[in-house]
Coordinates of C-alpha atoms and ligand atoms in Angstrom, one line a residue:
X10 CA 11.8 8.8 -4.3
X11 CA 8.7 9.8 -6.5
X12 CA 6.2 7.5 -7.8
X13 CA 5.0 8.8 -10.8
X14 CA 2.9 6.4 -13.4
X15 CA 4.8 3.5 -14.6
X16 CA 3.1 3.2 -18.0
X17 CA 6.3 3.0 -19.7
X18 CA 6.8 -0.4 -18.1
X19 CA 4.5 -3.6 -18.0
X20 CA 4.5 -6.9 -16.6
X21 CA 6.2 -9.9 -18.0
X22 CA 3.8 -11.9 -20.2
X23 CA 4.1 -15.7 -19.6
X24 CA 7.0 -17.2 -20.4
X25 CA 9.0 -14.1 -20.6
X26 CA 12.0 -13.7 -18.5
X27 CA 14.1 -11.6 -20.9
X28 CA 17.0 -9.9 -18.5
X29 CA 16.2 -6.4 -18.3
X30 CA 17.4 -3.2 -15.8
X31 CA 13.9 -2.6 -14.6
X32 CA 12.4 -5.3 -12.2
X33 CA 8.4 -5.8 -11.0
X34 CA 8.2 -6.0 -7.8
X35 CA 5.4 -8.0 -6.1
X36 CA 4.2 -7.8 -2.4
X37 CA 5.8 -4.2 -2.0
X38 CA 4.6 -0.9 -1.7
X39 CA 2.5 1.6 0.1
X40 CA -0.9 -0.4 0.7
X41 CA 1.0 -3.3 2.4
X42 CA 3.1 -0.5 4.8
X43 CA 6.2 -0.1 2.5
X44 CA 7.1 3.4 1.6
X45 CA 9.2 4.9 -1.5
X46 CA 11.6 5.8 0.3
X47 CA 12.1 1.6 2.0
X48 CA 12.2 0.5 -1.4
X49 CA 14.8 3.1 -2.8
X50 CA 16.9 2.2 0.1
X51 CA 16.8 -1.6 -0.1
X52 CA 17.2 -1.6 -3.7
X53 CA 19.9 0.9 -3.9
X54 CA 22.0 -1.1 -2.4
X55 CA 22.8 -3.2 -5.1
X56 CA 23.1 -0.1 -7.4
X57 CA 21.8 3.3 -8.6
X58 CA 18.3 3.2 -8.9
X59 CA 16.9 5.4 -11.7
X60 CA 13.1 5.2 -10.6
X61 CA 10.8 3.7 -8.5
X62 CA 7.2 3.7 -10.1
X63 CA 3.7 2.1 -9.0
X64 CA 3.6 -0.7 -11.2
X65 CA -0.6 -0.3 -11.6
X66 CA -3.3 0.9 -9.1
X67 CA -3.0 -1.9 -6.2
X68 CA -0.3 0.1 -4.1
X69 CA 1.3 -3.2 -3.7
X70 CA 3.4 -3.5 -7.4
X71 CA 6.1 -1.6 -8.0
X72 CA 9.0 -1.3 -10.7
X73 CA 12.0 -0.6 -9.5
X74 CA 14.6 1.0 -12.2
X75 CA 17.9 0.6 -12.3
X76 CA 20.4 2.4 -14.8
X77 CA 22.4 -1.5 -15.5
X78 CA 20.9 -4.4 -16.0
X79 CA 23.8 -6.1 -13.7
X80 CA 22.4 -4.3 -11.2
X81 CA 18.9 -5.4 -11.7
X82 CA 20.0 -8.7 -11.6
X83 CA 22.1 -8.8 -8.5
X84 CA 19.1 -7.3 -6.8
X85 CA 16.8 -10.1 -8.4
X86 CA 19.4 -12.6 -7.1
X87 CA 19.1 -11.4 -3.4
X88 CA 15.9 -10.5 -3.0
X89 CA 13.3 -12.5 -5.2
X90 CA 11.1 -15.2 -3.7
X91 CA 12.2 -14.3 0.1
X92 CA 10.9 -12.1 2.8
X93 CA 12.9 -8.7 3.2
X94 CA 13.4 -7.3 6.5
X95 CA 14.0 -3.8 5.4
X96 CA 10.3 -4.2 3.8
X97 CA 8.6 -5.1 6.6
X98 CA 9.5 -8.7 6.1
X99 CA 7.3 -9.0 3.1
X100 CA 7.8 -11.9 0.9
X101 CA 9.0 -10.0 -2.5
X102 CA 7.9 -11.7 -5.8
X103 CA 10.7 -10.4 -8.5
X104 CA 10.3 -10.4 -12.4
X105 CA 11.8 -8.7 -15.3
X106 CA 9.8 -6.2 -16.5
X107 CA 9.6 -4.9 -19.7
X108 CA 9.3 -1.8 -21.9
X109 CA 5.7 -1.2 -23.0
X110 CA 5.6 -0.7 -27.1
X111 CA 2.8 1.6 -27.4
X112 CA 0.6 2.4 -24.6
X113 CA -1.8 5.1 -26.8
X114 CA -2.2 1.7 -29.3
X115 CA -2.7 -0.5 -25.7
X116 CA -5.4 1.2 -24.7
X117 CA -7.1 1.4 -28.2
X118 CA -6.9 -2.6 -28.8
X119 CA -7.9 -3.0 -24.8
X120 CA -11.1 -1.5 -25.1
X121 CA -14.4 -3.4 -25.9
X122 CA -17.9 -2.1 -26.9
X123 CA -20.0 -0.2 -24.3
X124 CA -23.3 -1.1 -24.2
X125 CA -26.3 1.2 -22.4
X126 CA -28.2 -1.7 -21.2
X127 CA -27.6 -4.9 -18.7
X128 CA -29.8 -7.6 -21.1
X129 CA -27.0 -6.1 -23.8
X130 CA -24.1 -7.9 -21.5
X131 CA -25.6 -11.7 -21.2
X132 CA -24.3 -11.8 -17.8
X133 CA -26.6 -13.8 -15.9
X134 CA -27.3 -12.2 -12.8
X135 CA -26.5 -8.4 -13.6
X136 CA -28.9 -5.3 -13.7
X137 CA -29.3 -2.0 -13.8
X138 CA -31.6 0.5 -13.6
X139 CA -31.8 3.6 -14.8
X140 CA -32.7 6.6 -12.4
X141 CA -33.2 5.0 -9.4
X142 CA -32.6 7.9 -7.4
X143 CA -34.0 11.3 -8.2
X144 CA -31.9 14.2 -8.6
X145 CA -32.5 15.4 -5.4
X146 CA -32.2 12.0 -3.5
X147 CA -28.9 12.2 -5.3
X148 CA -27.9 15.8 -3.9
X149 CA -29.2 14.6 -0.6
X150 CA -26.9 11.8 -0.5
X151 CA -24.0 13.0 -2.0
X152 CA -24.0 16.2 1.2
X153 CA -24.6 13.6 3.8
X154 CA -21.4 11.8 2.8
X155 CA -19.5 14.9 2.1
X156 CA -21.0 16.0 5.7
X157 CA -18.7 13.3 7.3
X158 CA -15.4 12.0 7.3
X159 CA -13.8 10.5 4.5
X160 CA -10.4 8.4 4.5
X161 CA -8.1 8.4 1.8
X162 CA -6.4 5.6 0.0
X163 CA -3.7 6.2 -2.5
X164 CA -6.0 7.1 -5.2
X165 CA -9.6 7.6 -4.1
X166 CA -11.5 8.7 -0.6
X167 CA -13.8 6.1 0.9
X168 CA -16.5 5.8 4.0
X169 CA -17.4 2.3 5.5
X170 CA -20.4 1.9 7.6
X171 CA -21.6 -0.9 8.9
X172 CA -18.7 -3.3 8.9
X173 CA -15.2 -1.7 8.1
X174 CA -13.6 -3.5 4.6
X175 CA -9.9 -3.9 5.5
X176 CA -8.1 -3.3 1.9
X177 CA -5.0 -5.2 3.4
X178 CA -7.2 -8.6 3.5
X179 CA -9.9 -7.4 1.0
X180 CA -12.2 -8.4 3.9
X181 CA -14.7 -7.1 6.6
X182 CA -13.5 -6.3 9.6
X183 CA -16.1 -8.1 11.9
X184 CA -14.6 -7.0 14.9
X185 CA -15.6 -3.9 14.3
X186 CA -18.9 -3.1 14.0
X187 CA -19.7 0.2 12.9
X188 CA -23.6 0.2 13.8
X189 CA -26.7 -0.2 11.9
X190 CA -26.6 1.7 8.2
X191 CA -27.1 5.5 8.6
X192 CA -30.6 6.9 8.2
X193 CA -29.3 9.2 4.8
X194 CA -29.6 5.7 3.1
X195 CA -32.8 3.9 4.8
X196 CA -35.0 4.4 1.9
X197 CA -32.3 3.5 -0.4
X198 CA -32.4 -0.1 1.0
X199 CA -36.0 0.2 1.5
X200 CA -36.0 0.6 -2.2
X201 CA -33.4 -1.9 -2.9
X202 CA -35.7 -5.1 -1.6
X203 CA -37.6 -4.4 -3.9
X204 CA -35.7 -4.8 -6.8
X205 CA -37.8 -5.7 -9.4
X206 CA -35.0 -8.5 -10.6
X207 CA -34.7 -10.2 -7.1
X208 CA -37.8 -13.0 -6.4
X209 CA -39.4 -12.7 -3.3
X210 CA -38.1 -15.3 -1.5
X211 CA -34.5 -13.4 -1.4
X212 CA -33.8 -12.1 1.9
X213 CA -32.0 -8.7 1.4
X214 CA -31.1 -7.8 4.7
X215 CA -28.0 -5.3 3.7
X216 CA -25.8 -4.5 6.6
X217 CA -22.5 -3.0 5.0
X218 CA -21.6 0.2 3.0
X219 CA -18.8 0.9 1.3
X220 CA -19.0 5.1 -0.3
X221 CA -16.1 5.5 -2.8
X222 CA -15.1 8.9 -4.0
X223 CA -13.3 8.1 -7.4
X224 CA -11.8 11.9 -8.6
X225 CA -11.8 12.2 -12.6
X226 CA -9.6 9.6 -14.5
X227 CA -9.6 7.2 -11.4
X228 CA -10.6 3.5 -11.7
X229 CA -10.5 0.3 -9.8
X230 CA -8.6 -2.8 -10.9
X231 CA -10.3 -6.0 -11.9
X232 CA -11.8 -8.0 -8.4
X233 CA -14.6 -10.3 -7.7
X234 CA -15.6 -9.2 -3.8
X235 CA -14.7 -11.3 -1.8
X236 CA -17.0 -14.6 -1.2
X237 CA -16.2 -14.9 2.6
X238 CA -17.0 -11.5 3.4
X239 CA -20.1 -11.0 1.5
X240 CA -23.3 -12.7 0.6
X241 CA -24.7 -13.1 -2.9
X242 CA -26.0 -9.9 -3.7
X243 CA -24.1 -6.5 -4.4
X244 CA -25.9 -3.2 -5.1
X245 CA -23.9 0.0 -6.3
X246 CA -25.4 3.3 -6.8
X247 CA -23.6 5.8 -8.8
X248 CA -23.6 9.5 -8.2
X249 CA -22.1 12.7 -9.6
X250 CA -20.1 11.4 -12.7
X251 CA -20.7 8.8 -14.8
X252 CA -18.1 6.1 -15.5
X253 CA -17.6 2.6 -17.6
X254 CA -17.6 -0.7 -15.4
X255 CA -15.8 -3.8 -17.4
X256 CA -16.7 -6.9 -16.5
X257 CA -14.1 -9.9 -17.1
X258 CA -14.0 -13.9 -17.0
X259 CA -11.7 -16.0 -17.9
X260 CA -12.5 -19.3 -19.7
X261 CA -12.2 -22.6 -18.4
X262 CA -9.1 -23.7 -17.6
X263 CA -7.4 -20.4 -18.7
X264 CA -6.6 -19.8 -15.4
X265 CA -5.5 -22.6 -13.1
X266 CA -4.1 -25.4 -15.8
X267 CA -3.2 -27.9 -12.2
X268 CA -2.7 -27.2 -8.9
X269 CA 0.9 -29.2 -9.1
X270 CA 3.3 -27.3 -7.6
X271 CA 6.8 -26.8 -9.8
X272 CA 4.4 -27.8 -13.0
X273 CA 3.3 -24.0 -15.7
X274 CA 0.3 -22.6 -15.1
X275 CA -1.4 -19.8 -17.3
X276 CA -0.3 -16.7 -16.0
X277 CA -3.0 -13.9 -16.3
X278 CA -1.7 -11.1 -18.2
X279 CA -3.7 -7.8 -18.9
X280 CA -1.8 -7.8 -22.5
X281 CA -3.2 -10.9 -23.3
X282 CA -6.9 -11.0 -23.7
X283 CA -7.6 -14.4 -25.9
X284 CA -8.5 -16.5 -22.8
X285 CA -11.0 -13.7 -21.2
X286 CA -14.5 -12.6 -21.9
X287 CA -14.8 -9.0 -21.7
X288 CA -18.3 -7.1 -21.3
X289 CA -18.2 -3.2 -20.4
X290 CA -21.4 -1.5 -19.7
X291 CA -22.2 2.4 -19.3
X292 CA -23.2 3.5 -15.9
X293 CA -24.6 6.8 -15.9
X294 CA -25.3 8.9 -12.4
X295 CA -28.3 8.1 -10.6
X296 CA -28.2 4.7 -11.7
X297 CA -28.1 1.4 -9.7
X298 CA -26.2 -1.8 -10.6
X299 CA -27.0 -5.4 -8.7
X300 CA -24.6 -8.0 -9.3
X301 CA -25.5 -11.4 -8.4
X302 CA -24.9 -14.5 -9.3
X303 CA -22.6 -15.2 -12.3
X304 CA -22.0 -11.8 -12.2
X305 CA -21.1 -11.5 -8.5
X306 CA -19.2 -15.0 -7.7
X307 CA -17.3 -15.6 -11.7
X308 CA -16.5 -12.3 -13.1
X309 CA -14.1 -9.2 -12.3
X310 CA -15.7 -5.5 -12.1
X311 CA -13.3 -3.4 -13.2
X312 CA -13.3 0.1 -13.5
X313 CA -10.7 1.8 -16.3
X314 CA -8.5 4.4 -15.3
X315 CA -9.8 7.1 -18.2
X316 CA -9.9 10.3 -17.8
X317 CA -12.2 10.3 -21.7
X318 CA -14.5 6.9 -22.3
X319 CA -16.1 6.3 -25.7
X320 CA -19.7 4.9 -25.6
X321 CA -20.5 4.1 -28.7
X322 CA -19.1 6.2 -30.9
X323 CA -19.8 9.1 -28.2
X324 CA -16.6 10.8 -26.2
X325 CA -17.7 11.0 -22.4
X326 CA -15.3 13.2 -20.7
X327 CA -14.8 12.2 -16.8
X328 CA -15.2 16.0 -15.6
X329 CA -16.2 15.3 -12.2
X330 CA -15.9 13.4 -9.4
X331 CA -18.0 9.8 -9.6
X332 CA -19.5 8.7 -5.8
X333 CA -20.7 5.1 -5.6
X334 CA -22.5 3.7 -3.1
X335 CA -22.0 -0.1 -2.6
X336 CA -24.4 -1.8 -0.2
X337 CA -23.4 -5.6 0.8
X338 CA -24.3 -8.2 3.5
X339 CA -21.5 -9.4 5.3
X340 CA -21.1 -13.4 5.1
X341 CA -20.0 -13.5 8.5
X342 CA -16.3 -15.4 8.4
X343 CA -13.0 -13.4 8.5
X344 CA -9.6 -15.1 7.8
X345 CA -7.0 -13.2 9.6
X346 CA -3.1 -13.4 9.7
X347 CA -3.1 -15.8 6.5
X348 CA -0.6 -14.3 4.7
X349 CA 2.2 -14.7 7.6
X350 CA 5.2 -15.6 4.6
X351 CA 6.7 -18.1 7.0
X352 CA 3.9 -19.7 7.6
X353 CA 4.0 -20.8 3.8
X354 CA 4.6 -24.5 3.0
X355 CA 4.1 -26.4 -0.4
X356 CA 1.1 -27.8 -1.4
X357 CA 0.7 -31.7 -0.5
X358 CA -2.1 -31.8 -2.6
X359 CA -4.3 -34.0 -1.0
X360 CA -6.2 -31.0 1.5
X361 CA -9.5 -29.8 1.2
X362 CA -8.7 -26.1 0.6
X363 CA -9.8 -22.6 0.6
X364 CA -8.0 -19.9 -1.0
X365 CA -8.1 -16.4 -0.1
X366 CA -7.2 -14.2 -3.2
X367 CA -5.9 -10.4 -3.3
X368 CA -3.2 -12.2 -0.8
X369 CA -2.0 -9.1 0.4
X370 CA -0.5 -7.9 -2.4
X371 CA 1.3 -11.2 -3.4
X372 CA 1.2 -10.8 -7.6
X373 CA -1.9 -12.1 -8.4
X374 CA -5.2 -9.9 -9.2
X375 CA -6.4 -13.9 -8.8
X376 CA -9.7 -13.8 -7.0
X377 CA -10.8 -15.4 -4.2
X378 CA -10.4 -19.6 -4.8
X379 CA -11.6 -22.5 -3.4
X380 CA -9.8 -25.9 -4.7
X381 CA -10.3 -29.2 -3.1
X382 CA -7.9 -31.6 -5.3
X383 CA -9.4 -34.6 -4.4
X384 CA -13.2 -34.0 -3.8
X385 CA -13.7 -31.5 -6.2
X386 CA -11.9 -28.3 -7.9
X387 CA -13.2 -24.8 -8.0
X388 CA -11.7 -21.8 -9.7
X389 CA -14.0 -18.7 -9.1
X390 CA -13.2 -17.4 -12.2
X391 CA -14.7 -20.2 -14.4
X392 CA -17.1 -22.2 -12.6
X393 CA -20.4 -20.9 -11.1
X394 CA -20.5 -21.2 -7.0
X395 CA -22.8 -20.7 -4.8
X396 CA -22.2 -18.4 -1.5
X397 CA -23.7 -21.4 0.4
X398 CA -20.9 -23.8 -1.0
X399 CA -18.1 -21.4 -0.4
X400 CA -19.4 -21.4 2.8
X401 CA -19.5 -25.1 3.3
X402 CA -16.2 -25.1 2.6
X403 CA -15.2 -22.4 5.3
X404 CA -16.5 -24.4 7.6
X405 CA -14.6 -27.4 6.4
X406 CA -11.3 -25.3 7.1
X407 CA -8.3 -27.4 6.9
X408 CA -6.0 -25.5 4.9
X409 CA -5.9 -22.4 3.3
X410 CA -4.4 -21.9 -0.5
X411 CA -3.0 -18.5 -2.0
X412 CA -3.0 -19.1 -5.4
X413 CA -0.9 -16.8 -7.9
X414 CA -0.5 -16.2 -11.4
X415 CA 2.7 -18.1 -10.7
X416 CA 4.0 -21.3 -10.7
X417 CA 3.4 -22.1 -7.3
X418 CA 0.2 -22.0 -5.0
X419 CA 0.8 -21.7 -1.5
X420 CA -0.5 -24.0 1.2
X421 CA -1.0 -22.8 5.0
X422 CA -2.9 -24.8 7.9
X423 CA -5.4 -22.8 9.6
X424 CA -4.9 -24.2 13.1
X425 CA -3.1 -21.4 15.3
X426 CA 0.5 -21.9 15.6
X427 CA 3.4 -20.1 16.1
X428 CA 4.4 -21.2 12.8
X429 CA 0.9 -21.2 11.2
X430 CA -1.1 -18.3 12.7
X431 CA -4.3 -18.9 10.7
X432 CA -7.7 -18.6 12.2
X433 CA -11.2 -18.4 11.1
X434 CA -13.8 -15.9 13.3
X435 CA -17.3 -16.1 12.7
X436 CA -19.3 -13.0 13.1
X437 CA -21.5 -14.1 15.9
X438 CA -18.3 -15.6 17.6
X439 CA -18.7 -19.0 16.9
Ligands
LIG521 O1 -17.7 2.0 -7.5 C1 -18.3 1.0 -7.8 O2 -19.4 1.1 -8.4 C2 -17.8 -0.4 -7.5 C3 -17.1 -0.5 -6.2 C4 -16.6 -1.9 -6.0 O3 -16.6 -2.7 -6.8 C5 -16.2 -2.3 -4.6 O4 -16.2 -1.5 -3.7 O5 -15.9 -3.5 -4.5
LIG522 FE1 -16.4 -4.7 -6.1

């Protein structure tokens, strides 16, 4: 079974559950270990499927197409809200999904001005500079990866050094370290510390790099990097192409209306942009973009999937390849196994928590959040927090919360059980 682009369908806005024959399926597909060919056989079995497509770019959406509606529904019936053990036991998240109008008219009213210039944005905490690498540097650096091994995700090719970043757990993997930063980028970082926006007192001290090859017409979908695997500041060089980097936050309150489970909460919806603040800047080759800050811990990055970007009232055509070079510190702390679905219990609401976004592909492009519902609340997306509380409240572990676009927000203890196999490593062990 194929997966060719789903932009026929979209996901159910809030509120809509209209009965349809094509279902979006959360928690399932290739980037969580679930093939095509899993899903066509599971879902078959409760009639003919006419298509399975990638639902967007996360490798872990999918809509599944039947030809009846009946069929659809029989299929919802079984399999929503309840781990599969055809699908690797993951925990499927079911909705209706529904029949985009337009998208050539989507993508027209989704765009927003692109400015040249950070100051342009009024993000507090985001730069860039122009030509920060000469042309040469940037031929220099652009052989040394292609020199070496990539590996490929669905979309993209990618090189880690330093620390590994797992994509299942949008974390480091700290076990794993890959050495010191190879020389092809020493006088990079050299050059980095001494961004002219950073005061002096900021200790740089980058230790992980992430290379991402995007081809032409290849994005990346709205995230905030994780808090607990990096520290405050994120550099990202850009080489060969050019591309568009939108920035997003979403207003106070937007997001998480409670944290009572069974009670509405606003359901993020990429059709829907009253409740979000969108920015998009222009980053041309050669250039380097910090994000710190506001722009680092309280809005997405997001890179559009266009092939053809209008800057101003200029076309820019994506002809080549665009290389990026992200430099990070790792924080030092690693959640693992937090996702085990059985290990899922309701929220008592009266835990410190800290919630791990990107939950492994649970439906949510909800960022990393910390909520403590009686000492105080955080949502990442709205309030300004610093890396030093986050990690406060790492080391004041008691529970860990996935929270979802959904209804519900998930509640695990981080003490090591058979039924709650949570931990929390520390990079230098303790
Ligand atoms: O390609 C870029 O410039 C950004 C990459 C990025 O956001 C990431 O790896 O988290
Ligand atoms: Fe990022």
């Amino acid at each position: 079974m194929g997966a060719p682009s789903s932009s026929r369908f979209r996901r159910p806005k809030a509120g809509e559950d209209e009965r349809s024959p094509n279902l979006f399926v959360a928690n399932c597909g290739p980037a969580v270990g679930v093939s095509y060919e899993a899903i066509g056989s599971v879902f078959s079995a409760f009639g003919d499927v006419k298509g399975i497509y990638a639902a967007d770019d996360s490798g872990a959406r999918v809509i599944v197409s039947y030809f009846d509606e009946g069929s659809a529904q029989a299929a919802f019936n079984s399999l929503h809200s309840r781990p599969c053990p055809d699908l690797a036991n993951r925990f499927l998240h079911i909705r209706y999904s529904v029949l985009e109008d337009s998208p050539a008219t989507r993508h027209i009213t989704s765009s927003v001005p692109v400015s040249l210039v950070a100051s342009e944005l009024n993000i507090p905490g985001l730069f860039l500079l122009h030509d920060f690498v000469s042309a040469k540097e940037a031929e220099e650096l652009l052989a040394a990866v292609d020199s070496r091994p990539w590996n490929n995700l669905s979309k993209r090719r990618v090189q880690h050094y330093g620390y590994e970043f797992c994509y299942d757990i949008r974390n480091v993997n700290t076990k794993q370290c890959l050495g010191e930063l190879p020389s092809f980028v020493s006088s990079i970082v050299e050059r980095v510390s001494s961004f002219p926006n950073l005061d002096d007192s900021t200790s740089v001290a980058l230790d992980q790099l992430t290379v991402n090859e995007y081809p032409p017409g290849v994005g990346l979908s709205p995230h905030i990097d994780t808090h607990s695997a990096f520290e405050g500041l994120i550099f990202s060089l850009s080489l060969a192409g050019p591309c568009i980097m939108e920035f997003r936050r979403y207003l106070e309150g937007s997001w998480l209306l409670n944290s009572t489970p069974g009670m509405n909460m606003a359901v993020e919806n990429p059709d829907d942009y009253s409740s979000v603040l969108r920015r998009a800047i222009y980053l041309p080759p050669r250039s380097m973009l910090l994000l710190s800050g506001e722009a680092r811990y309280a809005w997405n990055h997001y890179i559009p999937h266009h092939k053809i970007d209008m800057v101003n009232d200029t076309v820019i055509r994506r002809a080549s390849r665009r290389v990026s070079f992200t430099f990070r510190k790792g924080a030092g702390f690693l959640i693992r196994n937090y996702t085990t679905e059985h290990s899922m219990t309701w929220c008592k609401n009266d835990q410190i928590a800290v919630g791990v976004g990107y939950a492994q592909g649970l439906e949510t492009d909800v960022q990393e959040v910390v909520l403590s519902s009686k000492v105080r609340k955080y949502d990442l997306r709205s309030n300004d927090v610093t890396a030093n509380e986050t990690r406060d409240f790492y080391r004041t572990l008691d529970h860990v919360v996935l929270s979802t676009p959904s209804e519900t927000i998930h509640f695990m203890s981080p003490t090591p059980s058979p039924e709650c196999p949570v931990t929390v490593d520390t990079l230098d062990g303790r």
